[in-house]
Amino acid sequence: MIEIAKLRKTFDKLEVLKGINLTIIRGQVTVIIGPSGSGKTTLLRSMNLLEYPTEGTIQMGPTTIEFKEKSKPKLSDVLALRKQSGMVFQSNNLFPHMTALGNVMEAQVIVQKKSKEAARVRALELLQKVGLKEKANAFPHQLSGGQQQRVGIARAMATDPQLLLFDEPTSALDPELIGEVLKVIKELATEGITMVIVTHEMKFASEVADRVIFMDDGRILEDGTPDQVFNHPTNERTRLFLSHLN
Ligand code: ADP
């Protein structure tokens, strides 16, 4: 689905990703865990080029981009790669002046050039999927944080991306709202949608993941099934991280 090789990212002098090799398998849910500052979000944002890696290669579907420190990638390649994934952010970044329906229609009309009617039909389907069809005409400020995140999920799916990326989708929510968002993601996981999820919700991670990746200090230190990583970690730093959670 997506193949990442020797990926490095530096911000000024700070090296945040130190040579990441990672293949994401179609239909799998991959969860990335690790301490704050370990580079999880930067890796996720690199997958749809919200950040340009400093060096390395990303291949996704028919598009391969090789990043070099001194040269910018071709815009047509960047757009081709971006089109293949949808992103759900930490806290809602819905368009505040648009209804839930409008938010889910927008990219279909603007990017995919669909007719408004076709976009509306698909948007309503997706809002139903996340349990919010009755809120189609509500504006973001009229929705709870959890509902906003569910609209964000519907919006990320609206252009039928091959891959859904979640950047700590519940970290900005009050505890009582977390469950409804995780439930929606779990349902999508059972439908075979390819997902990469950065989260601090370890119980959710163990339930939803086909594969868990532990990152520390810009590197992948552990990569395995939830049972392997949570119950039989091979790396001392993984053990330490998991022990601090309990
Ligand atoms: P995580 O998601 O694991 O908490 P991040 O990928 O957000 O880690 O951040 C990794 C490191 O990169 C941190 O030290 C953070 O301060 C730094 N960083 C992230 N984004 C930027 C940026 N845009 N400019 C400078 N430093 C950044």
PDB file of C-alpha atoms and ligand atoms in Angstrom:
ATOM      1  CA  MET A   1       0.000   0.000   0.000  1.00  0.00           C
ATOM      2  CA  ILE A   2       2.713   2.401   1.043  1.00  0.00           C
ATOM      3  CA  GLU A   3       6.393   1.772   1.212  1.00  0.00           C
ATOM      4  CA  ILE A   4       8.680   4.075   3.128  1.00  0.00           C
ATOM      5  CA  ALA A   5      12.448   3.708   2.881  1.00  0.00           C
ATOM      6  CA  LYS A   6      15.278   5.436   4.718  1.00  0.00           C
ATOM      7  CA  LEU A   7      13.060   8.354   5.638  1.00  0.00           C
ATOM      8  CA  ARG A   8      14.717  11.203   7.476  1.00  0.00           C
ATOM      9  CA  LYS A   9      13.244  14.486   8.628  1.00  0.00           C
ATOM     10  CA  THR A  10      15.047  17.354  10.244  1.00  0.00           C
ATOM     11  CA  PHE A  11      13.623  20.626  11.507  1.00  0.00           C
ATOM     12  CA  ASP A  12      16.557  23.018  11.381  1.00  0.00           C
ATOM     13  CA  LYS A  13      19.202  21.018  13.245  1.00  0.00           C
ATOM     14  CA  LEU A  14      16.786  18.711  15.050  1.00  0.00           C
ATOM     15  CA  GLU A  15      16.648  15.252  13.513  1.00  0.00           C
ATOM     16  CA  VAL A  16      13.140  13.980  14.188  1.00  0.00           C
ATOM     17  CA  LEU A  17      13.000  10.920  11.912  1.00  0.00           C
ATOM     18  CA  LYS A  18      16.253   9.000  11.768  1.00  0.00           C
ATOM     19  CA  GLY A  19      15.867   6.546   8.937  1.00  0.00           C
ATOM     20  CA  ILE A  20      12.410   4.993   8.939  1.00  0.00           C
ATOM     21  CA  ASN A  21      11.739   1.865   6.885  1.00  0.00           C
ATOM     22  CA  LEU A  22       8.101   0.858   6.932  1.00  0.00           C
ATOM     23  CA  THR A  23       5.694  -0.977   4.659  1.00  0.00           C
ATOM     24  CA  ILE A  24       1.998  -0.476   5.317  1.00  0.00           C
ATOM     25  CA  ILE A  25      -0.056  -3.434   4.194  1.00  0.00           C
ATOM     26  CA  ARG A  26      -3.379  -2.983   2.439  1.00  0.00           C
ATOM     27  CA  GLY A  27      -6.393  -3.752   4.611  1.00  0.00           C
ATOM     28  CA  GLN A  28      -4.407  -3.631   7.837  1.00  0.00           C
ATOM     29  CA  VAL A  29      -4.777  -1.315  10.811  1.00  0.00           C
ATOM     30  CA  THR A  30      -1.339  -0.149  11.902  1.00  0.00           C
ATOM     31  CA  VAL A  31      -1.129   1.667  15.214  1.00  0.00           C
ATOM     32  CA  ILE A  32       1.889   3.794  16.088  1.00  0.00           C
ATOM     33  CA  ILE A  33       2.687   4.287  19.763  1.00  0.00           C
ATOM     34  CA  GLY A  34       5.581   5.846  21.615  1.00  0.00           C
ATOM     35  CA  PRO A  35       6.583   8.666  23.935  1.00  0.00           C
ATOM     36  CA  SER A  36       5.745  12.254  23.215  1.00  0.00           C
ATOM     37  CA  GLY A  37       8.270  13.816  20.847  1.00  0.00           C
ATOM     38  CA  SER A  38       9.366  10.493  19.339  1.00  0.00           C
ATOM     39  CA  GLY A  39       8.321  11.522  15.823  1.00  0.00           C
ATOM     40  CA  LYS A  40       4.964   9.722  15.462  1.00  0.00           C
ATOM     41  CA  THR A  41       3.026  12.718  14.172  1.00  0.00           C
ATOM     42  CA  THR A  42       5.858  13.774  11.893  1.00  0.00           C
ATOM     43  CA  LEU A  43       5.929  10.286  10.360  1.00  0.00           C
ATOM     44  CA  LEU A  44       2.168  10.330   9.846  1.00  0.00           C
ATOM     45  CA  ARG A  45       2.250  13.820   8.330  1.00  0.00           C
ATOM     46  CA  SER A  46       5.054  12.692   6.034  1.00  0.00           C
ATOM     47  CA  MET A  47       2.804   9.941   4.679  1.00  0.00           C
ATOM     48  CA  ASN A  48       0.540  12.462   3.025  1.00  0.00           C
ATOM     49  CA  LEU A  49       3.182  15.131   2.675  1.00  0.00           C
ATOM     50  CA  LEU A  50       1.849  17.660   5.107  1.00  0.00           C
ATOM     51  CA  GLU A  51       5.555  17.575   5.944  1.00  0.00           C
ATOM     52  CA  TYR A  52       8.140  17.008   3.276  1.00  0.00           C
ATOM     53  CA  PRO A  53      10.723  14.473   4.409  1.00  0.00           C
ATOM     54  CA  THR A  54      14.311  15.661   4.208  1.00  0.00           C
ATOM     55  CA  GLU A  55      15.538  12.440   2.630  1.00  0.00           C
ATOM     56  CA  GLY A  56      14.229   9.022   1.674  1.00  0.00           C
ATOM     57  CA  THR A  57      11.609   7.469  -0.543  1.00  0.00           C
ATOM     58  CA  ILE A  58       7.853   7.111  -0.311  1.00  0.00           C
ATOM     59  CA  GLN A  59       6.036   4.870  -2.718  1.00  0.00           C
ATOM     60  CA  MET A  60       2.280   4.719  -2.743  1.00  0.00           C
ATOM     61  CA  GLY A  61       0.288   3.050  -5.500  1.00  0.00           C
ATOM     62  CA  PRO A  62       1.697   4.254  -8.796  1.00  0.00           C
ATOM     63  CA  THR A  63       3.552   7.205  -7.263  1.00  0.00           C
ATOM     64  CA  THR A  64       7.133   7.097  -6.043  1.00  0.00           C
ATOM     65  CA  ILE A  65       8.851  10.175  -4.654  1.00  0.00           C
ATOM     66  CA  GLU A  66      12.477  10.372  -3.722  1.00  0.00           C
ATOM     67  CA  PHE A  67      13.242  13.206  -1.350  1.00  0.00           C
ATOM     68  CA  LYS A  68      16.527  15.042  -1.401  1.00  0.00           C
ATOM     69  CA  GLU A  69      17.657  17.674   1.034  1.00  0.00           C
ATOM     70  CA  LYS A  70      18.298  20.327  -1.562  1.00  0.00           C
ATOM     71  CA  SER A  71      15.444  19.843  -4.027  1.00  0.00           C
ATOM     72  CA  LYS A  72      11.667  20.045  -3.769  1.00  0.00           C
ATOM     73  CA  PRO A  73       9.557  17.125  -5.058  1.00  0.00           C
ATOM     74  CA  LYS A  74       7.470  17.598  -8.197  1.00  0.00           C
ATOM     75  CA  LEU A  75       4.107  19.143  -7.353  1.00  0.00           C
ATOM     76  CA  SER A  76       2.249  16.706  -9.629  1.00  0.00           C
ATOM     77  CA  ASP A  77       3.757  13.783  -7.672  1.00  0.00           C
ATOM     78  CA  VAL A  78       2.913  15.438  -4.364  1.00  0.00           C
ATOM     79  CA  LEU A  79      -0.716  15.927  -5.399  1.00  0.00           C
ATOM     80  CA  ALA A  80      -0.938  12.364  -6.766  1.00  0.00           C
ATOM     81  CA  LEU A  81       0.314  10.985  -3.471  1.00  0.00           C
ATOM     82  CA  ARG A  82      -1.868  13.231  -1.316  1.00  0.00           C
ATOM     83  CA  LYS A  83      -4.990  12.214  -3.204  1.00  0.00           C
ATOM     84  CA  GLN A  84      -4.563   8.651  -2.025  1.00  0.00           C
ATOM     85  CA  SER A  85      -4.946   9.344   1.683  1.00  0.00           C
ATOM     86  CA  GLY A  86      -7.321  11.106   4.041  1.00  0.00           C
ATOM     87  CA  MET A  87      -6.269  12.576   7.376  1.00  0.00           C
ATOM     88  CA  VAL A  88      -8.135  12.939  10.661  1.00  0.00           C
ATOM     89  CA  PHE A  89      -6.466  15.526  12.877  1.00  0.00           C
ATOM     90  CA  GLN A  90      -6.031  15.848  16.623  1.00  0.00           C
ATOM     91  CA  SER A  91      -8.653  18.424  17.172  1.00  0.00           C
ATOM     92  CA  ASN A  92     -11.371  19.390  14.880  1.00  0.00           C
ATOM     93  CA  ASN A  93     -10.328  21.453  11.946  1.00  0.00           C
ATOM     94  CA  LEU A  94     -13.669  21.488  10.222  1.00  0.00           C
ATOM     95  CA  PHE A  95     -14.556  24.525   8.138  1.00  0.00           C
ATOM     96  CA  PRO A  96     -16.436  26.550  10.776  1.00  0.00           C
ATOM     97  CA  HIS A  97     -18.707  28.345   8.311  1.00  0.00           C
ATOM     98  CA  MET A  98     -19.961  25.127   6.722  1.00  0.00           C
ATOM     99  CA  THR A  99     -22.455  22.579   8.010  1.00  0.00           C
ATOM    100  CA  ALA A 100     -21.435  18.987   8.688  1.00  0.00           C
ATOM    101  CA  LEU A 101     -22.878  18.126   5.282  1.00  0.00           C
ATOM    102  CA  GLY A 102     -20.990  20.976   3.607  1.00  0.00           C
ATOM    103  CA  ASN A 103     -17.742  19.864   5.225  1.00  0.00           C
ATOM    104  CA  VAL A 104     -18.126  16.335   3.881  1.00  0.00           C
ATOM    105  CA  MET A 105     -19.212  17.576   0.428  1.00  0.00           C
ATOM    106  CA  GLU A 106     -16.466  20.143  -0.055  1.00  0.00           C
ATOM    107  CA  ALA A 107     -13.521  18.076  -1.331  1.00  0.00           C
ATOM    108  CA  GLN A 108     -15.793  15.959  -3.492  1.00  0.00           C
ATOM    109  CA  VAL A 109     -16.973  19.057  -5.341  1.00  0.00           C
ATOM    110  CA  ILE A 110     -13.699  21.014  -5.361  1.00  0.00           C
ATOM    111  CA  VAL A 111     -11.124  18.228  -5.765  1.00  0.00           C
ATOM    112  CA  GLN A 112     -13.089  15.433  -7.399  1.00  0.00           C
ATOM    113  CA  LYS A 113     -15.312  17.765  -9.448  1.00  0.00           C
ATOM    114  CA  LYS A 114     -18.409  15.787  -8.522  1.00  0.00           C
ATOM    115  CA  SER A 115     -21.846  17.317  -8.996  1.00  0.00           C
ATOM    116  CA  LYS A 116     -23.318  18.820  -5.816  1.00  0.00           C
ATOM    117  CA  GLU A 117     -26.086  16.250  -5.864  1.00  0.00           C
ATOM    118  CA  ALA A 118     -23.709  13.286  -6.096  1.00  0.00           C
ATOM    119  CA  ALA A 119     -21.530  14.799  -3.371  1.00  0.00           C
ATOM    120  CA  ARG A 120     -24.563  15.285  -1.133  1.00  0.00           C
ATOM    121  CA  VAL A 121     -25.662  11.655  -1.546  1.00  0.00           C
ATOM    122  CA  ARG A 122     -22.192  10.361  -0.659  1.00  0.00           C
ATOM    123  CA  ALA A 123     -21.834  12.830   2.234  1.00  0.00           C
ATOM    124  CA  LEU A 124     -25.131  11.709   3.740  1.00  0.00           C
ATOM    125  CA  GLU A 125     -24.072   8.070   3.414  1.00  0.00           C
ATOM    126  CA  LEU A 126     -20.851   8.843   5.263  1.00  0.00           C
ATOM    127  CA  LEU A 127     -22.580  10.895   7.943  1.00  0.00           C
ATOM    128  CA  GLN A 128     -24.893   7.940   8.478  1.00  0.00           C
ATOM    129  CA  LYS A 129     -21.863   5.665   8.798  1.00  0.00           C
ATOM    130  CA  VAL A 130     -20.488   7.815  11.625  1.00  0.00           C
ATOM    131  CA  GLY A 131     -23.953   8.055  13.207  1.00  0.00           C
ATOM    132  CA  LEU A 132     -24.570  11.724  12.443  1.00  0.00           C
ATOM    133  CA  LYS A 133     -27.026  11.859   9.579  1.00  0.00           C
ATOM    134  CA  GLU A 134     -29.463  13.805  11.748  1.00  0.00           C
ATOM    135  CA  LYS A 135     -26.764  16.439  12.341  1.00  0.00           C
ATOM    136  CA  ALA A 136     -26.112  17.020   8.639  1.00  0.00           C
ATOM    137  CA  ASN A 137     -27.267  20.618   8.825  1.00  0.00           C
ATOM    138  CA  ALA A 138     -25.541  21.516  12.087  1.00  0.00           C
ATOM    139  CA  PHE A 139     -22.526  23.800  12.107  1.00  0.00           C
ATOM    140  CA  PRO A 140     -19.347  22.664  13.902  1.00  0.00           C
ATOM    141  CA  HIS A 141     -19.972  24.933  16.911  1.00  0.00           C
ATOM    142  CA  GLN A 142     -23.339  23.228  17.396  1.00  0.00           C
ATOM    143  CA  LEU A 143     -21.662  19.819  17.721  1.00  0.00           C
ATOM    144  CA  SER A 144     -19.793  18.209  20.610  1.00  0.00           C
ATOM    145  CA  GLY A 145     -16.061  17.570  20.222  1.00  0.00           C
ATOM    146  CA  GLY A 146     -16.749  13.885  19.636  1.00  0.00           C
ATOM    147  CA  GLN A 147     -19.348  14.650  16.981  1.00  0.00           C
ATOM    148  CA  GLN A 148     -16.939  17.066  15.292  1.00  0.00           C
ATOM    149  CA  GLN A 149     -14.287  14.355  15.167  1.00  0.00           C
ATOM    150  CA  ARG A 150     -16.820  11.945  13.651  1.00  0.00           C
ATOM    151  CA  VAL A 151     -17.629  14.526  10.958  1.00  0.00           C
ATOM    152  CA  GLY A 152     -13.849  14.828  10.465  1.00  0.00           C
ATOM    153  CA  ILE A 153     -13.684  11.066   9.863  1.00  0.00           C
ATOM    154  CA  ALA A 154     -16.551  11.251   7.345  1.00  0.00           C
ATOM    155  CA  ARG A 155     -14.775  14.150   5.646  1.00  0.00           C
ATOM    156  CA  ALA A 156     -11.477  12.253   5.449  1.00  0.00           C
ATOM    157  CA  MET A 157     -13.302   9.370   3.760  1.00  0.00           C
ATOM    158  CA  ALA A 158     -15.299  11.492   1.350  1.00  0.00           C
ATOM    159  CA  THR A 159     -12.896  11.255  -1.556  1.00  0.00           C
ATOM    160  CA  ASP A 160     -12.578   7.477  -1.138  1.00  0.00           C
ATOM    161  CA  PRO A 161      -8.892   7.478  -0.205  1.00  0.00           C
ATOM    162  CA  GLN A 162      -6.937   4.221  -0.206  1.00  0.00           C
ATOM    163  CA  LEU A 163      -5.515   5.021   3.208  1.00  0.00           C
ATOM    164  CA  LEU A 164      -6.872   6.770   6.294  1.00  0.00           C
ATOM    165  CA  LEU A 165      -4.424   8.466   8.650  1.00  0.00           C
ATOM    166  CA  PHE A 166      -5.424   9.364  12.217  1.00  0.00           C
ATOM    167  CA  ASP A 167      -3.285  11.727  14.252  1.00  0.00           C
ATOM    168  CA  GLU A 168      -4.252  11.204  17.893  1.00  0.00           C
ATOM    169  CA  PRO A 169      -7.936  11.546  17.021  1.00  0.00           C
ATOM    170  CA  THR A 170      -9.119  11.530  20.631  1.00  0.00           C
ATOM    171  CA  SER A 171      -6.357  13.413  22.428  1.00  0.00           C
ATOM    172  CA  ALA A 172      -8.232  16.723  22.482  1.00  0.00           C
ATOM    173  CA  LEU A 173     -11.505  15.234  23.691  1.00  0.00           C
ATOM    174  CA  ASP A 174     -13.033  15.122  27.131  1.00  0.00           C
ATOM    175  CA  PRO A 175     -12.845  11.549  28.467  1.00  0.00           C
ATOM    176  CA  GLU A 176     -16.567  10.929  28.104  1.00  0.00           C
ATOM    177  CA  LEU A 177     -16.431  11.706  24.370  1.00  0.00           C
ATOM    178  CA  ILE A 178     -13.511   9.458  23.501  1.00  0.00           C
ATOM    179  CA  GLY A 179     -15.504   6.227  23.340  1.00  0.00           C
ATOM    180  CA  GLU A 180     -17.859   7.306  20.561  1.00  0.00           C
ATOM    181  CA  VAL A 181     -14.956   8.252  18.280  1.00  0.00           C
ATOM    182  CA  LEU A 182     -13.029   5.052  18.979  1.00  0.00           C
ATOM    183  CA  LYS A 183     -16.199   3.062  18.281  1.00  0.00           C
ATOM    184  CA  VAL A 184     -16.527   4.602  14.812  1.00  0.00           C
ATOM    185  CA  ILE A 185     -12.869   3.884  14.036  1.00  0.00           C
ATOM    186  CA  LYS A 186     -13.287   0.284  15.226  1.00  0.00           C
ATOM    187  CA  GLU A 187     -16.263  -0.169  12.937  1.00  0.00           C
ATOM    188  CA  LEU A 188     -14.272   1.119   9.971  1.00  0.00           C
ATOM    189  CA  ALA A 189     -11.448  -1.247  10.893  1.00  0.00           C
ATOM    190  CA  THR A 190     -13.760  -4.221  10.496  1.00  0.00           C
ATOM    191  CA  GLU A 191     -14.538  -3.092   6.941  1.00  0.00           C
ATOM    192  CA  GLY A 192     -10.972  -3.650   5.796  1.00  0.00           C
ATOM    193  CA  ILE A 193     -10.065   0.003   5.309  1.00  0.00           C
ATOM    194  CA  THR A 194      -6.302   0.534   5.463  1.00  0.00           C
ATOM    195  CA  MET A 195      -5.509   2.757   8.426  1.00  0.00           C
ATOM    196  CA  VAL A 196      -2.526   4.150  10.244  1.00  0.00           C
ATOM    197  CA  ILE A 197      -3.394   5.496  13.686  1.00  0.00           C
ATOM    198  CA  VAL A 198      -1.224   7.425  16.116  1.00  0.00           C
ATOM    199  CA  THR A 199      -2.773   7.100  19.554  1.00  0.00           C
ATOM    200  CA  HIS A 200      -2.123   7.071  23.286  1.00  0.00           C
ATOM    201  CA  GLU A 201      -5.179   4.875  23.874  1.00  0.00           C
ATOM    202  CA  MET A 202      -3.455   1.580  24.520  1.00  0.00           C
ATOM    203  CA  LYS A 203      -6.569  -0.497  25.174  1.00  0.00           C
ATOM    204  CA  PHE A 204      -8.050   0.720  21.910  1.00  0.00           C
ATOM    205  CA  ALA A 205      -4.727   0.067  20.157  1.00  0.00           C
ATOM    206  CA  SER A 206      -4.624  -3.508  21.370  1.00  0.00           C
ATOM    207  CA  GLU A 207      -8.208  -4.084  20.255  1.00  0.00           C
ATOM    208  CA  VAL A 208      -8.118  -2.452  16.841  1.00  0.00           C
ATOM    209  CA  ALA A 209      -4.567  -3.013  15.574  1.00  0.00           C
ATOM    210  CA  ASP A 210      -3.368  -5.744  13.273  1.00  0.00           C
ATOM    211  CA  ARG A 211       0.078  -4.374  13.842  1.00  0.00           C
ATOM    212  CA  VAL A 212       1.647  -2.124  16.462  1.00  0.00           C
ATOM    213  CA  ILE A 213       4.738  -0.030  15.920  1.00  0.00           C
ATOM    214  CA  PHE A 214       6.654   1.475  18.813  1.00  0.00           C
ATOM    215  CA  MET A 215       8.701   4.567  18.024  1.00  0.00           C
ATOM    216  CA  ASP A 216      11.290   6.236  20.184  1.00  0.00           C
ATOM    217  CA  ASP A 217      13.649   9.064  19.339  1.00  0.00           C
ATOM    218  CA  GLY A 218      12.932   9.046  15.596  1.00  0.00           C
ATOM    219  CA  ARG A 219      13.279   5.303  15.103  1.00  0.00           C
ATOM    220  CA  ILE A 220      11.034   2.259  14.966  1.00  0.00           C
ATOM    221  CA  LEU A 221      12.116   0.049  17.842  1.00  0.00           C
ATOM    222  CA  GLU A 222       9.372  -2.537  17.784  1.00  0.00           C
ATOM    223  CA  ASP A 223       7.014  -3.807  15.118  1.00  0.00           C
ATOM    224  CA  GLY A 224       4.640  -6.701  15.638  1.00  0.00           C
ATOM    225  CA  THR A 225       1.175  -7.892  16.548  1.00  0.00           C
ATOM    226  CA  PRO A 226      -0.517  -6.268  19.569  1.00  0.00           C
ATOM    227  CA  ASP A 227       0.257  -9.402  21.579  1.00  0.00           C
ATOM    228  CA  GLN A 228       3.936  -9.301  20.634  1.00  0.00           C
ATOM    229  CA  VAL A 229       4.404  -5.610  21.334  1.00  0.00           C
ATOM    230  CA  PHE A 230       2.225  -5.242  24.434  1.00  0.00           C
ATOM    231  CA  ASN A 231       2.874  -8.599  26.094  1.00  0.00           C
ATOM    232  CA  HIS A 232       6.296  -9.674  24.816  1.00  0.00           C
ATOM    233  CA  PRO A 233       8.252  -6.556  23.856  1.00  0.00           C
ATOM    234  CA  THR A 234      11.827  -7.292  22.850  1.00  0.00           C
ATOM    235  CA  ASN A 235      13.222  -3.813  23.377  1.00  0.00           C
ATOM    236  CA  GLU A 236      13.974  -2.454  26.831  1.00  0.00           C
ATOM    237  CA  ARG A 237      12.648   0.984  25.903  1.00  0.00           C
ATOM    238  CA  THR A 238       9.309  -0.479  24.835  1.00  0.00           C
ATOM    239  CA  ARG A 239       9.077  -2.251  28.197  1.00  0.00           C
ATOM    240  CA  LEU A 240       9.884   0.961  30.011  1.00  0.00           C
ATOM    241  CA  PHE A 241       7.297   2.944  28.025  1.00  0.00           C
ATOM    242  CA  LEU A 242       4.576   0.355  28.623  1.00  0.00           C
ATOM    243  CA  SER A 243       5.399   0.055  32.330  1.00  0.00           C
ATOM    244  CA  HIS A 244       4.963   3.808  32.810  1.00  0.00           C
ATOM    245  CA  LEU A 245       1.431   3.579  31.454  1.00  0.00           C
ATOM    246  CA  ASN A 246       0.260   1.212  34.158  1.00  0.00           C
TER     247      ASN A 246
HETATM  248  P1  ADP B   1       5.164  12.829  18.610  1.00  0.00           P
HETATM  249  O1  ADP B   1       4.010  12.813  17.654  1.00  0.00           O
HETATM  250  O2  ADP B   1       5.779  11.470  18.800  1.00  0.00           O
HETATM  251  O3  ADP B   1       4.851  13.487  19.916  1.00  0.00           O
HETATM  252  P2  ADP B   1       6.247  14.812  16.828  1.00  0.00           P
HETATM  253  O4  ADP B   1       6.427  14.181  15.505  1.00  0.00           O
HETATM  254  O5  ADP B   1       5.070  15.684  17.035  1.00  0.00           O
HETATM  255  O6  ADP B   1       6.331  13.681  17.949  1.00  0.00           O
HETATM  256  O7  ADP B   1       7.533  15.679  17.182  1.00  0.00           O
HETATM  257  C1  ADP B   1       8.850  15.174  17.161  1.00  0.00           C
HETATM  258  C2  ADP B   1       9.820  16.281  17.429  1.00  0.00           C
HETATM  259  O8  ADP B   1       9.813  17.193  16.335  1.00  0.00           O
HETATM  260  C3  ADP B   1       9.511  17.122  18.648  1.00  0.00           C
HETATM  261  O9  ADP B   1      10.723  17.421  19.277  1.00  0.00           O
HETATM  262  C4  ADP B   1       8.861  18.357  18.089  1.00  0.00           C
HETATM  263  O10 ADP B   1       9.095  19.455  18.909  1.00  0.00           O
HETATM  264  C5  ADP B   1       9.566  18.514  16.767  1.00  0.00           C
HETATM  265  N1  ADP B   1       8.742  19.181  15.738  1.00  0.00           N
HETATM  266  C6  ADP B   1       7.573  18.728  15.241  1.00  0.00           C
HETATM  267  N2  ADP B   1       7.083  19.566  14.306  1.00  0.00           N
HETATM  268  C7  ADP B   1       7.978  20.589  14.213  1.00  0.00           C
HETATM  269  C8  ADP B   1       8.041  21.788  13.427  1.00  0.00           C
HETATM  270  N3  ADP B   1       7.086  22.085  12.529  1.00  0.00           N
HETATM  271  N4  ADP B   1       9.103  22.593  13.607  1.00  0.00           N
HETATM  272  C9  ADP B   1      10.087  22.288  14.486  1.00  0.00           C
HETATM  273  N5  ADP B   1      10.076  21.192  15.262  1.00  0.00           N
HETATM  274  C10 ADP B   1       9.036  20.349  15.135  1.00  0.00           C
END
